[in-house]
Coordinates of C-alpha atoms and ligand atoms in Angstrom, one line a residue:
M1 CA -7.7 -58.6 15.9
H2 CA -8.2 -61.9 14.8
I3 CA -5.2 -64.4 15.4
E4 CA -4.6 -67.5 13.7
V5 CA -1.5 -69.6 14.1
T6 CA -0.8 -72.0 12.9
Q7 CA 2.1 -75.3 13.3
L8 CA 4.4 -72.7 15.1
N9 CA 7.5 -74.2 16.1
K10 CA 10.9 -72.2 17.7
Q11 CA 13.9 -74.1 17.9
F12 CA 16.8 -72.7 20.2
G13 CA 19.8 -74.6 18.3
E14 CA 18.9 -78.6 19.2
F15 CA 16.4 -77.3 21.7
H16 CA 12.9 -77.4 20.7
A17 CA 11.1 -74.7 22.9
V18 CA 8.0 -74.8 21.3
Q19 CA 6.1 -77.5 18.9
D20 CA 3.3 -77.9 16.4
V21 CA 1.1 -75.0 18.4
S22 CA -1.7 -73.5 16.2
F23 CA -4.8 -71.7 17.7
S24 CA -6.9 -69.2 17.1
I25 CA -8.1 -65.9 19.0
E26 CA -11.3 -64.4 18.6
K27 CA -11.4 -60.6 18.4
G28 CA -11.9 -58.9 21.7
R29 CA -10.8 -62.2 23.8
L30 CA -8.8 -62.6 26.9
I31 CA -7.0 -65.0 26.4
G32 CA -4.5 -66.7 29.4
L33 CA -1.5 -68.7 28.8
L34 CA -1.1 -70.7 31.2
G35 CA 1.7 -73.2 32.2
P36 CA 5.2 -73.6 34.2
S37 CA 8.2 -72.1 34.0
G38 CA 10.3 -72.6 31.2
G39 CA 7.4 -74.7 28.5
G40 CA 7.3 -71.9 25.8
K41 CA 4.8 -69.2 27.0
T42 CA 7.3 -66.2 26.4
S43 CA 8.5 -67.5 23.0
I44 CA 5.0 -67.5 21.8
L45 CA 4.4 -64.5 22.8
R46 CA 8.0 -63.1 21.7
M47 CA 6.9 -64.9 17.9
L48 CA 3.4 -63.0 17.8
A49 CA 5.0 -59.7 18.5
G50 CA 7.8 -60.1 16.2
L51 CA 10.4 -60.3 18.7
E52 CA 11.7 -63.9 17.5
T53 CA 11.4 -65.6 14.1
P54 CA 9.3 -68.9 14.2
T55 CA 11.4 -71.6 12.8
S56 CA 8.4 -72.6 11.1
G57 CA 4.5 -71.9 11.2
D58 CA 2.2 -69.1 10.2
I59 CA 1.3 -66.2 12.0
V60 CA -1.9 -64.3 10.8
F61 CA -3.6 -61.4 11.7
H62 CA -7.0 -60.3 10.7
G63 CA -6.6 -62.4 7.3
K64 CA -2.6 -60.9 6.8
R65 CA 0.6 -63.1 6.9
V66 CA 2.3 -61.3 9.5
N67 CA 5.5 -63.3 9.9
D68 CA 7.9 -60.9 8.4
L69 CA 6.4 -58.0 9.4
P70 CA 8.8 -56.0 11.9
P71 CA 7.2 -55.2 15.6
Q72 CA 6.6 -52.0 15.0
E73 CA 4.3 -52.9 12.4
R74 CA 2.4 -55.6 13.9
G75 CA -0.2 -53.6 15.7
I76 CA 0.9 -54.7 18.8
G77 CA 1.4 -53.1 22.7
F78 CA 3.2 -55.0 25.4
V79 CA 3.2 -55.2 29.0
F80 CA 6.1 -57.3 30.1
Q81 CA 7.1 -58.1 33.5
N82 CA 10.7 -57.2 32.7
Y83 CA 10.1 -54.3 30.7
A84 CA 10.7 -51.1 33.0
L85 CA 9.4 -48.0 32.4
F86 CA 11.7 -45.3 31.3
K87 CA 13.3 -44.4 34.3
H88 CA 14.3 -40.6 33.6
M89 CA 10.6 -40.2 31.7
T90 CA 7.5 -39.1 34.3
V91 CA 4.7 -41.2 34.3
F92 CA 3.3 -38.5 31.2
E93 CA 6.3 -38.9 28.8
N94 CA 6.4 -42.9 29.2
I95 CA 2.9 -42.9 27.8
A96 CA 3.8 -40.3 25.1
F97 CA 6.5 -42.3 24.2
G98 CA 5.3 -44.3 21.9
L99 CA 3.0 -41.3 19.8
K100 CA 5.9 -39.3 19.8
V101 CA 7.9 -42.0 18.0
K102 CA 4.7 -42.2 15.1
K103 CA 5.5 -38.3 15.1
Q104 CA 1.8 -37.3 16.6
S105 CA 1.6 -34.0 16.9
K106 CA 1.9 -32.3 20.7
E107 CA -1.9 -31.6 20.6
Q108 CA -2.8 -34.9 19.9
I109 CA -0.4 -36.5 22.6
R110 CA -1.7 -34.1 25.3
E111 CA -5.2 -35.3 24.2
R112 CA -4.5 -39.5 24.3
V113 CA -2.2 -39.4 27.2
T114 CA -4.8 -37.1 29.1
T115 CA -7.5 -39.8 28.5
L116 CA -5.4 -42.9 29.3
V117 CA -4.3 -41.2 32.7
E118 CA -7.6 -41.0 33.6
L119 CA -8.7 -44.2 32.5
T120 CA -5.6 -45.8 34.4
G121 CA -6.6 -43.7 37.3
L122 CA -3.3 -42.3 37.5
K123 CA -4.6 -38.6 37.4
G124 CA -2.0 -36.4 39.5
F125 CA 0.9 -38.8 39.2
E126 CA 1.5 -37.1 35.3
H127 CA 4.9 -35.3 36.2
R128 CA 5.9 -37.9 39.0
L129 CA 9.3 -40.5 38.0
P130 CA 8.8 -44.3 38.2
H131 CA 10.8 -44.5 41.5
Q132 CA 8.1 -42.5 43.3
L133 CA 5.2 -45.0 42.2
S134 CA 4.0 -48.0 43.9
G135 CA 4.8 -50.9 41.6
G136 CA 1.2 -51.9 41.0
Q137 CA 1.1 -47.6 39.2
R138 CA 4.0 -48.7 37.9
Q139 CA 2.5 -51.4 36.3
R140 CA -0.8 -49.5 35.5
V141 CA 1.9 -47.0 33.8
A142 CA 3.4 -49.7 31.9
F143 CA -0.1 -50.5 31.2
A144 CA -1.4 -47.0 29.5
R145 CA 2.1 -46.5 27.6
A146 CA 1.5 -49.9 25.7
L147 CA -2.1 -49.0 24.9
A148 CA -0.8 -45.5 23.8
P149 CA -0.8 -46.2 19.9
E150 CA -4.2 -48.0 20.0
P151 CA -2.4 -51.6 19.7
Q152 CA -4.8 -54.1 18.3
L153 CA -3.4 -56.6 20.7
L154 CA -1.8 -56.3 23.9
L155 CA 0.7 -59.1 24.9
L156 CA 1.1 -59.3 28.6
D157 CA 3.9 -61.2 29.6
E158 CA 3.8 -62.4 33.5
P159 CA 3.1 -58.2 34.4
F160 CA 2.0 -59.0 37.9
A161 CA 4.5 -61.2 39.3
A162 CA 7.0 -59.0 40.8
I163 CA 3.9 -57.3 42.6
D164 CA 3.0 -58.4 45.8
A165 CA -0.1 -60.5 46.6
K166 CA -2.6 -58.6 47.5
I167 CA -1.8 -55.8 45.5
R168 CA -1.9 -58.2 42.2
Q169 CA -5.1 -59.6 43.5
E170 CA -6.6 -55.9 42.8
L171 CA -4.5 -55.9 39.7
R172 CA -5.8 -59.0 38.1
T173 CA -9.4 -57.3 38.5
W174 CA -8.7 -54.5 37.8
L175 CA -6.5 -55.2 34.5
K176 CA -10.1 -57.9 33.8
E177 CA -12.5 -55.3 33.9
M178 CA -10.1 -52.6 31.7
I179 CA -9.6 -55.1 28.6
E180 CA -13.2 -56.2 29.0
R181 CA -14.0 -52.2 29.3
L182 CA -11.8 -51.5 25.6
G183 CA -12.6 -54.7 24.0
I184 CA -8.7 -55.4 23.0
T185 CA -7.7 -58.6 21.8
S186 CA -5.4 -59.8 24.6
I187 CA -3.2 -62.2 26.0
F188 CA -2.2 -62.7 29.4
V189 CA 0.5 -65.1 30.3
T190 CA 1.3 -66.1 33.9
H191 CA 2.3 -69.4 35.8
D192 CA -0.5 -69.0 38.0
Q193 CA -3.9 -71.3 37.5
D194 CA -5.9 -69.1 40.1
E195 CA -5.1 -65.6 38.1
A196 CA -5.5 -67.2 34.7
I197 CA -8.8 -68.6 35.9
E198 CA -9.8 -65.4 37.3
V199 CA -9.2 -63.4 34.7
A200 CA -9.1 -65.2 31.7
D201 CA -11.9 -65.7 29.3
E202 CA -10.3 -68.3 27.8
I203 CA -7.3 -70.7 29.0
M204 CA -4.5 -72.3 26.6
I205 CA -2.4 -74.5 29.1
I206 CA 1.2 -74.5 27.3
N207 CA 4.0 -77.4 28.7
K208 CA 6.8 -78.6 27.2
G209 CA 6.4 -76.5 24.2
K210 CA 3.3 -77.9 23.4
L211 CA -0.3 -76.7 23.7
E212 CA -2.4 -79.4 26.2
Q213 CA -5.5 -77.6 25.7
K214 CA -7.6 -74.6 25.1
G215 CA -11.1 -74.2 27.1
S216 CA -12.7 -72.0 29.1
P217 CA -11.4 -71.9 32.6
W218 CA -14.2 -74.2 34.0
D219 CA -14.3 -76.7 30.6
I220 CA -10.7 -76.7 31.3
Y221 CA -11.3 -78.4 34.8
K222 CA -14.4 -80.5 34.0
S223 CA -12.9 -82.1 31.0
P224 CA -9.4 -82.4 31.4
Q225 CA -7.8 -84.0 28.6
T226 CA -4.5 -85.0 29.6
Q227 CA -2.9 -86.3 32.9
F228 CA -0.7 -83.2 33.0
V229 CA -3.9 -81.0 32.4
A230 CA -6.3 -82.4 35.1
S231 CA -2.9 -82.0 38.0
F232 CA -2.0 -78.7 36.9
I233 CA -5.5 -77.2 36.8
G234 CA -7.5 -77.6 40.7
E235 CA -6.6 -80.5 43.4
S236 CA -7.0 -84.2 42.7
T237 CA -5.5 -87.2 44.1
I238 CA -3.7 -89.7 41.0
V239 CA -4.6 -93.1 42.1
E240 CA -2.7 -95.8 39.8
D241 CA -4.9 -98.8 40.4
I242 CA -8.2 -97.2 40.5
S243 CA -10.0 -101.1 39.9
K244 CA -9.4 -101.8 43.4
L245 CA -12.4 -99.2 44.3
K246 CA -15.8 -100.1 44.9
G247 CA -17.7 -99.4 41.0
F248 CA -14.5 -98.8 39.7
E249 CA -13.3 -102.5 38.8
A250 CA -13.7 -102.0 34.9
A251 CA -10.8 -99.7 35.1
S252 CA -8.8 -103.3 34.9
A253 CA -9.4 -103.8 31.1
H254 CA -7.4 -100.5 30.3
P255 CA -3.8 -101.8 31.7
G256 CA -1.9 -98.9 33.0
V257 CA -4.3 -96.5 33.2
K258 CA -4.1 -94.2 35.9
A259 CA -6.7 -92.3 37.4
L260 CA -7.3 -89.1 38.8
I261 CA -10.0 -88.0 41.3
R262 CA -10.8 -84.5 42.3
P263 CA -12.0 -84.1 46.1
E264 CA -15.4 -82.5 45.1
Y265 CA -15.9 -86.4 43.5
I266 CA -15.4 -88.1 46.7
E267 CA -18.2 -88.5 49.2
I268 CA -17.4 -89.4 53.0
G269 CA -20.0 -89.9 56.0
K270 CA -21.6 -91.8 58.3
L271 CA -24.0 -94.5 56.3
H272 CA -27.1 -93.1 57.0
E273 CA -25.9 -89.7 55.2
F274 CA -25.6 -91.8 51.4
K275 CA -28.5 -92.0 49.2
I276 CA -27.0 -95.2 47.9
A277 CA -25.1 -96.9 50.5
S278 CA -24.5 -100.0 48.7
A279 CA -22.3 -98.1 46.7
T280 CA -20.1 -97.0 49.3
E281 CA -17.1 -99.2 50.6
P282 CA -15.3 -98.7 54.1
G283 CA -12.2 -96.4 54.7
R284 CA -10.5 -94.7 57.3
I285 CA -9.4 -91.2 58.4
K286 CA -5.9 -90.4 58.1
Q287 CA -5.5 -87.0 58.8
L288 CA -7.8 -83.6 59.1
H289 CA -6.3 -80.5 58.1
F290 CA -8.3 -77.5 59.0
R291 CA -8.5 -74.4 56.0
G292 CA -10.7 -72.0 57.4
S293 CA -13.9 -72.4 55.6
E294 CA -13.8 -76.2 55.4
W295 CA -11.9 -79.4 56.8
M296 CA -9.5 -81.0 54.4
V297 CA -9.7 -85.0 54.8
E298 CA -7.1 -87.6 54.2
V299 CA -9.0 -90.9 53.5
T300 CA -7.6 -94.4 53.3
V301 CA -9.5 -96.8 51.3
G302 CA -7.2 -100.5 51.4
D303 CA -3.8 -98.8 50.5
I304 CA -5.0 -96.0 48.3
T305 CA -5.4 -92.7 49.8
L306 CA -7.6 -90.2 48.6
I307 CA -8.4 -86.4 49.3
T308 CA -11.4 -84.6 49.7
Y309 CA -13.7 -81.7 51.6
R310 CA -15.8 -82.1 54.6
S311 CA -18.1 -78.9 55.4
L312 CA -17.6 -77.4 58.9
E313 CA -21.4 -77.8 59.6
K314 CA -21.2 -81.7 59.7
D315 CA -20.2 -83.7 62.4
I316 CA -16.7 -83.4 63.1
L317 CA -14.2 -86.5 62.7
Q318 CA -11.7 -87.9 64.4
P319 CA -7.8 -89.4 62.6
G320 CA -8.0 -93.3 63.0
E321 CA -12.1 -93.2 62.8
E322 CA -13.9 -95.8 60.4
I323 CA -16.3 -93.8 57.7
N324 CA -17.9 -94.8 54.4
V325 CA -16.3 -94.1 51.1
L326 CA -18.3 -92.9 47.8
V327 CA -15.9 -92.0 45.0
H328 CA -18.5 -91.0 42.4
R329 CA -16.4 -90.3 39.5
A330 CA -12.8 -90.5 38.0
Y331 CA -10.7 -89.1 34.9
L332 CA -9.0 -91.8 33.8
F333 CA -5.8 -91.7 31.2
T334 CA -3.5 -94.0 29.4
N335 CA -0.9 -92.7 27.3
D336 CA -3.1 -90.9 24.7
E337 CA -6.6 -91.4 25.8
S338 CA -8.2 -89.8 28.7
W339 CA -11.7 -90.5 29.5
I340 CA -14.6 -90.2 32.4
M341 CA -15.6 -92.8 34.4
E342 CA -18.2 -92.7 36.5
N343 CA -19.0 -95.2 39.5
R344 CA -20.8 -98.1 38.0
L345 CA -23.1 -98.3 41.5
K346 CA -24.6 -95.2 41.2
E347 CA -28.0 -94.8 39.6
D348 CA -27.8 -91.5 39.1
P349 CA -25.0 -89.3 37.4
M350 CA -23.2 -87.0 39.4
P351 CA -24.5 -83.6 39.8
V352 CA -22.8 -80.8 38.0
H353 CA -22.1 -78.1 41.1
I354 CA -19.9 -74.7 40.5
Ligands
ADP401 N1 17.1 -67.5 23.2 C1 17.1 -68.3 23.7 N2 18.1 -69.3 23.7 C2 18.0 -70.5 24.1 N3 17.0 -70.9 24.8 C3 16.0 -70.3 24.9 C4 16.0 -68.9 24.8 N4 15.0 -68.4 25.0 C5 14.4 -69.2 25.5 N5 15.0 -70.3 25.9 C6 14.8 -71.9 25.9 O1 13.2 -72.3 25.6 C7 12.5 -72.7 26.5 C8 11.5 -72.1 27.0 O2 11.1 -70.9 27.5 P1 10.6 -69.9 27.7 O3 9.8 -69.6 26.3 O4 11.1 -68.2 28.3 O5 9.1 -69.9 28.7 P2 8.1 -69.8 29.9 O6 7.7 -68.2 29.4 O7 6.5 -70.3 29.7 O8 9.1 -69.7 31.7 C9 13.4 -72.5 28.1 O9 14.1 -74.1 28.3 C10 14.2 -71.7 27.9 O10 15.3 -72.0 28.3
MG402 MG1 8.1 -66.5 30.7

């Protein structure tokens, strides 16, 4: 189902929970709605579902405005973290619930539930009650129940938040494969950036009721449009006065500009390790943290501390050691603009690694 949302607003009394949010979603896409708690993600989802009325704005499904359509007529399936299964119903009865409401025949119901039980790997569990299942299995039942009436849009609100890390990881992969196989348009809410990056085709970053950016995980990572997005996705150091760093003096033309530097944009090493030694400047190792597959290094240049990584194969560094530092690029932000600044002393633009 193609979705078009225009200038969506939700106010709770004086409080503006969702502000002028507009986006469109192509049929069959899996979208991650990502942002800190309290940002308005659930409110957006509830308006799409018809469980909350927008203060203003339009919600259009498949070319038809659905603002006034009740939830059961919107062709939507939900999986919510706290949208519990019916406790006294078996797995079979839970999945069959929406079909019974639609007054389907016993035969039709049996056929559909059997298909879903197989699809979700719940064969053999049909007659169990929810308390006889693991958390992961329960969420798979919730997923099957949501899919039973063949919705055209699936809404998942932090479906794995209450499940422990290892199982959550398995469920993510499972969910992504499942949704790809079914080709159903889906919106997946999470506050966990790794989860969003891993699961979604496209991410929408929501903060304080506003849509900050929409794009593929990689696009958002490499071209964040706001300071919030840059610091929320991936790791980085924020630098108050980047014009003090060699190669970035031109930033002083933009008073009040802030810079954000990703670890992979910083190179450290002995002078002979650099192609363009003249672009480096002296720094000092402040701290080293072993991260299992690499070192996380805190390095100071003047009064600026930067964070970067160093591979285990290279010479081991020591705190206090003098080292050369080359900052390849930075994201610069003012209140209403953002851009990438390359180190002007480098000859070649930085190669982009994924
Ligand atoms: N029914 C409501 N009445 C008043 N305030 C609400 C209501 N629902 C949500 N809010 C407020 O709106 C903001 C956004 O909430 P929510 O959409 O649940 O955010 P998220 O899902 O991103 O954590 C929060 O500050 C929350 O307290
Ligand atoms: Mg929420």
